[in-house]
mmCIF file with all atom_site columns, C-alpha atoms in Angstrom:
data_model
loop_
_atom_site.group_PDB
_atom_site.id
_atom_site.type_symbol
_atom_site.label_atom_id
_atom_site.label_alt_id
_atom_site.label_comp_id
_atom_site.label_asym_id
_atom_site.label_entity_id
_atom_site.label_seq_id
_atom_site.pdbx_PDB_ins_code
_atom_site.Cartn_x
_atom_site.Cartn_y
_atom_site.Cartn_z
_atom_site.occupancy
_atom_site.B_iso_or_equiv
_atom_site.pdbx_formal_charge
_atom_site.auth_seq_id
_atom_site.auth_comp_id
_atom_site.auth_asym_id
_atom_site.auth_atom_id
_atom_site.pdbx_PDB_model_num
ATOM 1   C CA . MET A 1 1   ? 0.000   0.000  0.000  1.00 86.00 ? 82  MET A CA 1
ATOM 2   C CA . SER A 1 2   ? 1.313   3.461  -0.850 1.00 96.00 ? 83  SER A CA 1
ATOM 3   C CA . ASN A 1 3   ? 1.826   6.093  1.830  1.00 98.00 ? 84  ASN A CA 1
ATOM 4   C CA . LEU A 1 4   ? -0.899  8.163  0.177  1.00 98.00 ? 85  LEU A CA 1
ATOM 5   C CA . ALA A 1 5   ? -3.353  5.250  0.404  1.00 98.00 ? 86  ALA A CA 1
ATOM 6   C CA . THR A 1 6   ? -2.404  4.797  4.072  1.00 98.00 ? 87  THR A CA 1
ATOM 7   C CA . VAL A 1 7   ? -3.211  8.445  4.835  1.00 98.00 ? 88  VAL A CA 1
ATOM 8   C CA . GLN A 1 8   ? -6.497  8.144  2.955  1.00 98.00 ? 89  GLN A CA 1
ATOM 9   C CA . ASP A 1 9   ? -7.313  5.056  5.041  1.00 98.00 ? 90  ASP A CA 1
ATOM 10  C CA . ILE A 1 10  ? -6.396  6.932  8.237  1.00 98.00 ? 91  ILE A CA 1
ATOM 11  C CA . TYR A 1 11  ? -8.785  9.776  7.366  1.00 98.00 ? 92  TYR A CA 1
ATOM 12  C CA . ALA A 1 12  ? -11.518 7.264  6.494  1.00 98.00 ? 93  ALA A CA 1
ATOM 13  C CA . ALA A 1 13  ? -10.993 5.590  9.886  1.00 98.00 ? 94  ALA A CA 1
ATOM 14  C CA . PHE A 1 14  ? -11.132 9.014  11.560 1.00 97.00 ? 95  PHE A CA 1
ATOM 15  C CA . GLY A 1 15  ? -14.459 9.664  9.853  1.00 96.00 ? 96  GLY A CA 1
ATOM 16  C CA . ARG A 1 16  ? -15.792 6.367  11.247 1.00 97.00 ? 97  ARG A CA 1
ATOM 17  C CA . GLY A 1 17  ? -14.397 7.082  14.710 1.00 96.00 ? 98  GLY A CA 1
ATOM 18  C CA . ASP A 1 18  ? -12.150 4.012  14.426 1.00 98.00 ? 99  ASP A CA 1
ATOM 19  C CA . VAL A 1 19  ? -9.162  5.140  16.500 1.00 98.00 ? 100 VAL A CA 1
ATOM 20  C CA . PRO A 1 20  ? -7.676  1.614  16.857 1.00 98.00 ? 101 PRO A CA 1
ATOM 21  C CA . ALA A 1 21  ? -7.382  1.392  13.050 1.00 98.00 ? 102 ALA A CA 1
ATOM 22  C CA . ILE A 1 22  ? -5.436  4.667  13.076 1.00 98.00 ? 103 ILE A CA 1
ATOM 23  C CA . LEU A 1 23  ? -3.145  3.657  15.942 1.00 98.00 ? 104 LEU A CA 1
ATOM 24  C CA . ASP A 1 24  ? -2.404  0.385  14.119 1.00 98.00 ? 105 ASP A CA 1
ATOM 25  C CA . ARG A 1 25  ? -0.759  2.411  11.306 1.00 98.00 ? 106 ARG A CA 1
ATOM 26  C CA . LEU A 1 26  ? 1.721   4.086  13.680 1.00 98.00 ? 107 LEU A CA 1
ATOM 27  C CA . ALA A 1 27  ? 5.290   3.048  14.479 1.00 98.00 ? 108 ALA A CA 1
ATOM 28  C CA . PRO A 1 28  ? 5.879   2.076  18.134 1.00 98.00 ? 109 PRO A CA 1
ATOM 29  C CA . ASP A 1 29  ? 7.989   5.230  18.629 1.00 98.00 ? 110 ASP A CA 1
ATOM 30  C CA . VAL A 1 30  ? 5.898   7.607  16.485 1.00 98.00 ? 111 VAL A CA 1
ATOM 31  C CA . ARG A 1 31  ? 6.631   11.280 17.196 1.00 98.00 ? 112 ARG A CA 1
ATOM 32  C CA . TRP A 1 32  ? 3.360   13.251 17.179 1.00 98.00 ? 113 TRP A CA 1
ATOM 33  C CA . GLU A 1 33  ? 3.574   17.050 17.231 1.00 96.00 ? 114 GLU A CA 1
ATOM 34  C CA . HIS A 1 34  ? 7.296   17.121 18.036 1.00 95.00 ? 115 HIS A CA 1
ATOM 35  C CA . TRP A 1 35  ? 8.614   20.609 17.224 1.00 89.00 ? 116 TRP A CA 1
ATOM 36  C CA . PRO A 1 36  ? 12.257  21.690 17.729 1.00 86.00 ? 117 PRO A CA 1
ATOM 37  C CA . ASP A 1 37  ? 11.326  24.438 20.218 1.00 82.00 ? 118 ASP A CA 1
ATOM 38  C CA . GLY A 1 38  ? 7.728   23.432 20.907 1.00 77.00 ? 119 GLY A CA 1
ATOM 39  C CA . SER A 1 39  ? 4.849   25.159 19.180 1.00 77.00 ? 120 SER A CA 1
ATOM 40  C CA . GLY A 1 40  ? 2.917   28.189 20.379 1.00 80.00 ? 121 GLY A CA 1
ATOM 41  C CA . ALA A 1 41  ? -0.082  25.934 20.951 1.00 82.00 ? 122 ALA A CA 1
ATOM 42  C CA . GLN A 1 42  ? 2.042   23.677 23.161 1.00 86.00 ? 123 GLN A CA 1
ATOM 43  C CA . ARG A 1 43  ? 3.316   26.637 25.175 1.00 86.00 ? 124 ARG A CA 1
ATOM 44  C CA . HIS A 1 44  ? -0.334  27.633 25.716 1.00 86.00 ? 125 HIS A CA 1
ATOM 45  C CA . GLY A 1 45  ? -1.368  24.107 26.732 1.00 87.00 ? 126 GLY A CA 1
ATOM 46  C CA . ILE A 1 46  ? -3.737  23.358 23.834 1.00 92.00 ? 127 ILE A CA 1
ATOM 47  C CA . PRO A 1 47  ? -4.421  19.665 24.554 1.00 93.00 ? 128 PRO A CA 1
ATOM 48  C CA . TRP A 1 48  ? -5.225  18.563 21.008 1.00 94.00 ? 129 TRP A CA 1
ATOM 49  C CA . LEU A 1 49  ? -1.878  19.966 19.778 1.00 94.00 ? 130 LEU A CA 1
ATOM 50  C CA . ALA A 1 50  ? 0.315   18.565 22.570 1.00 94.00 ? 131 ALA A CA 1
ATOM 51  C CA . GLU A 1 51  ? 3.525   16.642 21.900 1.00 95.00 ? 132 GLU A CA 1
ATOM 52  C CA . ARG A 1 52  ? 3.116   12.883 22.160 1.00 97.00 ? 133 ARG A CA 1
ATOM 53  C CA . THR A 1 53  ? 5.281   9.808  21.600 1.00 98.00 ? 134 THR A CA 1
ATOM 54  C CA . GLY A 1 54  ? 4.062   6.310  20.793 1.00 98.00 ? 135 GLY A CA 1
ATOM 55  C CA . PRO A 1 55  ? 0.607   5.031  19.883 1.00 98.00 ? 136 PRO A CA 1
ATOM 56  C CA . GLU A 1 56  ? -0.649  5.035  23.481 1.00 97.00 ? 137 GLU A CA 1
ATOM 57  C CA . GLU A 1 57  ? 0.053   8.759  23.871 1.00 98.00 ? 138 GLU A CA 1
ATOM 58  C CA . VAL A 1 58  ? -1.363  9.433  20.394 1.00 98.00 ? 139 VAL A CA 1
ATOM 59  C CA . GLY A 1 59  ? -4.536  7.779  21.683 1.00 97.00 ? 140 GLY A CA 1
ATOM 60  C CA . GLU A 1 60  ? -4.642  10.654 24.193 1.00 97.00 ? 141 GLU A CA 1
ATOM 61  C CA . PHE A 1 61  ? -4.692  13.062 21.225 1.00 97.00 ? 142 PHE A CA 1
ATOM 62  C CA . PHE A 1 62  ? -7.927  11.485 20.031 1.00 97.00 ? 143 PHE A CA 1
ATOM 63  C CA . ALA A 1 63  ? -9.325  11.669 23.580 1.00 97.00 ? 144 ALA A CA 1
ATOM 64  C CA . ALA A 1 64  ? -8.450  15.405 23.632 1.00 96.00 ? 145 ALA A CA 1
ATOM 65  C CA . LEU A 1 65  ? -10.483 15.868 20.447 1.00 97.00 ? 146 LEU A CA 1
ATOM 66  C CA . ARG A 1 66  ? -13.603 15.184 22.539 1.00 96.00 ? 147 ARG A CA 1
ATOM 67  C CA . GLY A 1 67  ? -13.183 18.783 23.704 1.00 96.00 ? 148 GLY A CA 1
ATOM 68  C CA . LEU A 1 68  ? -13.985 19.922 20.157 1.00 97.00 ? 149 LEU A CA 1
ATOM 69  C CA . GLU A 1 69  ? -17.106 19.829 18.076 1.00 97.00 ? 150 GLU A CA 1
ATOM 70  C CA . ILE A 1 70  ? -15.911 19.052 14.573 1.00 97.00 ? 151 ILE A CA 1
ATOM 71  C CA . ASN A 1 71  ? -18.336 20.799 12.248 1.00 98.00 ? 152 ASN A CA 1
ATOM 72  C CA . ARG A 1 72  ? -16.237 20.123 9.162  1.00 97.00 ? 153 ARG A CA 1
ATOM 73  C CA . PHE A 1 73  ? -13.137 18.050 8.519  1.00 97.00 ? 154 PHE A CA 1
ATOM 74  C CA . GLU A 1 74  ? -12.443 17.672 4.830  1.00 97.00 ? 155 GLU A CA 1
ATOM 75  C CA . PRO A 1 75  ? -9.195  16.707 3.122  1.00 97.00 ? 156 PRO A CA 1
ATOM 76  C CA . THR A 1 76  ? -9.085  18.932 0.034  1.00 98.00 ? 157 THR A CA 1
ATOM 77  C CA . ALA A 1 77  ? -5.664  18.039 -1.410 1.00 98.00 ? 158 ALA A CA 1
ATOM 78  C CA . MET A 1 78  ? -2.848  15.569 -0.808 1.00 98.00 ? 159 MET A CA 1
ATOM 79  C CA . LEU A 1 79  ? 0.734   15.536 -2.015 1.00 98.00 ? 160 LEU A CA 1
ATOM 80  C CA . GLU A 1 80  ? 2.998   12.498 -1.775 1.00 97.00 ? 161 GLU A CA 1
ATOM 81  C CA . GLY A 1 81  ? 6.788   12.509 -1.520 1.00 97.00 ? 162 GLY A CA 1
ATOM 82  C CA . ALA A 1 82  ? 9.248   9.648  -1.130 1.00 95.00 ? 163 ALA A CA 1
ATOM 83  C CA . ASP A 1 83  ? 8.564   9.141  2.582  1.00 98.00 ? 164 ASP A CA 1
ATOM 84  C CA . SER A 1 84  ? 5.880   11.716 3.308  1.00 98.00 ? 165 SER A CA 1
ATOM 85  C CA . VAL A 1 85  ? 2.348   12.841 2.604  1.00 98.00 ? 166 VAL A CA 1
ATOM 86  C CA . ALA A 1 86  ? 1.066   16.376 3.090  1.00 98.00 ? 167 ALA A CA 1
ATOM 87  C CA . ALA A 1 87  ? -2.687  16.838 3.347  1.00 98.00 ? 168 ALA A CA 1
ATOM 88  C CA . VAL A 1 88  ? -4.601  20.118 3.215  1.00 98.00 ? 169 VAL A CA 1
ATOM 89  C CA . ILE A 1 89  ? -7.593  19.921 5.542  1.00 98.00 ? 170 ILE A CA 1
ATOM 90  C CA . ALA A 1 90  ? -10.521 22.354 5.634  1.00 98.00 ? 171 ALA A CA 1
ATOM 91  C CA . ILE A 1 91  ? -11.708 22.519 9.230  1.00 97.00 ? 172 ILE A CA 1
ATOM 92  C CA . ASP A 1 92  ? -14.545 24.132 11.125 1.00 98.00 ? 173 ASP A CA 1
ATOM 93  C CA . LEU A 1 93  ? -14.225 23.580 14.874 1.00 97.00 ? 174 LEU A CA 1
ATOM 94  C CA . THR A 1 94  ? -16.018 24.656 18.037 1.00 97.00 ? 175 THR A CA 1
ATOM 95  C CA . VAL A 1 95  ? -14.214 24.464 21.370 1.00 96.00 ? 176 VAL A CA 1
ATOM 96  C CA . LYS A 1 96  ? -16.875 22.971 23.629 1.00 96.00 ? 177 LYS A CA 1
ATOM 97  C CA . ALA A 1 97  ? -15.590 24.591 26.840 1.00 94.00 ? 178 ALA A CA 1
ATOM 98  C CA . THR A 1 98  ? -15.814 28.116 25.428 1.00 94.00 ? 179 THR A CA 1
ATOM 99  C CA . GLY A 1 99  ? -18.328 27.843 22.594 1.00 95.00 ? 180 GLY A CA 1
ATOM 100 C CA . GLU A 1 100 ? -15.807 29.558 20.286 1.00 95.00 ? 181 GLU A CA 1
ATOM 101 C CA . ARG A 1 101 ? -15.967 28.454 16.667 1.00 96.00 ? 182 ARG A CA 1
ATOM 102 C CA . PHE A 1 102 ? -13.391 28.964 13.936 1.00 96.00 ? 183 PHE A CA 1
ATOM 103 C CA . ARG A 1 103 ? -12.655 27.847 10.404 1.00 97.00 ? 184 ARG A CA 1
ATOM 104 C CA . ASP A 1 104 ? -9.278  27.348 8.803  1.00 95.00 ? 185 ASP A CA 1
ATOM 105 C CA . ASP A 1 105 ? -7.152  25.317 6.421  1.00 97.00 ? 186 ASP A CA 1
ATOM 106 C CA . GLU A 1 106 ? -4.563  23.101 8.074  1.00 97.00 ? 187 GLU A CA 1
ATOM 107 C CA . LEU A 1 107 ? -1.642  21.179 6.674  1.00 98.00 ? 188 LEU A CA 1
ATOM 108 C CA . HIS A 1 108 ? -1.025  17.714 8.084  1.00 98.00 ? 189 HIS A CA 1
ATOM 109 C CA . LEU A 1 109 ? 2.447   16.286 7.475  1.00 98.00 ? 190 LEU A CA 1
ATOM 110 C CA . TRP A 1 110 ? 2.796   12.512 7.711  1.00 98.00 ? 191 TRP A CA 1
ATOM 111 C CA . ILE A 1 111 ? 6.285   10.922 7.684  1.00 98.00 ? 192 ILE A CA 1
ATOM 112 C CA . PHE A 1 112 ? 6.707   7.190  7.018  1.00 98.00 ? 193 PHE A CA 1
ATOM 113 C CA . GLY A 1 113 ? 9.322   4.569  7.790  1.00 98.00 ? 194 GLY A CA 1
ATOM 114 C CA . ALA A 1 114 ? 10.494  1.931  5.339  1.00 97.00 ? 195 ALA A CA 1
ATOM 115 C CA . ASP A 1 115 ? 7.882   -0.472 6.767  1.00 97.00 ? 196 ASP A CA 1
ATOM 116 C CA . GLY A 1 116 ? 5.028   1.851  5.764  1.00 97.00 ? 197 GLY A CA 1
ATOM 117 C CA . ARG A 1 117 ? 4.182   2.902  9.324  1.00 98.00 ? 198 ARG A CA 1
ATOM 118 C CA . VAL A 1 118 ? 3.823   6.528  10.373 1.00 98.00 ? 199 VAL A CA 1
ATOM 119 C CA . THR A 1 119 ? 6.966   7.640  12.236 1.00 98.00 ? 200 THR A CA 1
ATOM 120 C CA . ALA A 1 120 ? 6.043   11.321 12.683 1.00 98.00 ? 201 ALA A CA 1
ATOM 121 C CA . PHE A 1 121 ? 3.057   13.631 12.337 1.00 98.00 ? 202 PHE A CA 1
ATOM 122 C CA . ARG A 1 122 ? 2.615   17.399 12.648 1.00 97.00 ? 203 ARG A CA 1
ATOM 123 C CA . HIS A 1 123 ? -0.291  19.815 12.344 1.00 95.00 ? 204 HIS A CA 1
ATOM 124 C CA . PHE A 1 124 ? 0.625   23.101 10.650 1.00 95.00 ? 205 PHE A CA 1
ATOM 125 C CA . VAL A 1 125 ? -2.171  25.383 11.878 1.00 94.00 ? 206 VAL A CA 1
ATOM 126 C CA . ASP A 1 126 ? -2.990  28.980 12.686 1.00 93.00 ? 207 ASP A CA 1
ATOM 127 C CA . THR A 1 127 ? -1.946  28.583 16.316 1.00 90.00 ? 208 THR A CA 1
ATOM 128 C CA . ALA A 1 128 ? -3.507  31.912 17.283 1.00 91.00 ? 209 ALA A CA 1
ATOM 129 C CA . LYS A 1 129 ? -6.963  30.682 16.261 1.00 93.00 ? 210 LYS A CA 1
ATOM 130 C CA . HIS A 1 130 ? -6.635  27.596 18.440 1.00 92.00 ? 211 HIS A CA 1
ATOM 131 C CA . VAL A 1 131 ? -5.284  29.550 21.417 1.00 91.00 ? 212 VAL A CA 1
ATOM 132 C CA . GLU A 1 132 ? -7.919  32.292 21.146 1.00 92.00 ? 213 GLU A CA 1
ATOM 133 C CA . ALA A 1 133 ? -10.767 29.776 20.865 1.00 92.00 ? 214 ALA A CA 1
ATOM 134 C CA . ALA A 1 134 ? -9.497  27.674 23.775 1.00 90.00 ? 215 ALA A CA 1
ATOM 135 C CA . ASP A 1 135 ? -8.765  30.682 26.023 1.00 88.00 ? 216 ASP A CA 1
ATOM 136 C CA . ALA A 1 136 ? -11.979 32.601 25.335 1.00 76.00 ? 217 ALA A CA 1
ATOM 137 C CA . ARG A 1 137 ? -14.228 33.181 28.303 1.00 61.00 ? 218 ARG A CA 1
ATOM 138 C CA . ALA A 1 138 ? -16.723 30.398 28.704 1.00 51.00 ? 219 ALA A CA 1
ATOM 139 C CA . PRO A 1 139 ? -20.268 31.445 27.805 1.00 52.00 ? 220 PRO A CA 1
ATOM 140 C CA . ALA A 1 140 ? -22.461 32.597 30.693 1.00 52.00 ? 221 ALA A CA 1
#
């Protein structure tokens, strides 16, 4: 299976809510949201953009997504390289704790090992939108 097909399968599993199928595609030491100096979202404690290592911790990412209402999640383009896939995702999210909603385009970067498993993943997002929505005052 190509890396592109694997990413397409991962997004299909996400749409079904099948987290075990996603975690099965990850290397045992997968690096999820690892940034050289941490990201702004990590410095602000945004739980769905936290750094994680290994499938068990990545499972915590999917648990953190329960704090969001996903109004739209649509892959609109994908590009495949030798060991990577970049996916453009149109999103529309509401942070449940604050009621703040925002829309954006994200870039998801998937890196693969020789065995076809995901070894690294990063969200490239408008960090300010995530921070502002998560830090907004909760509705009265």
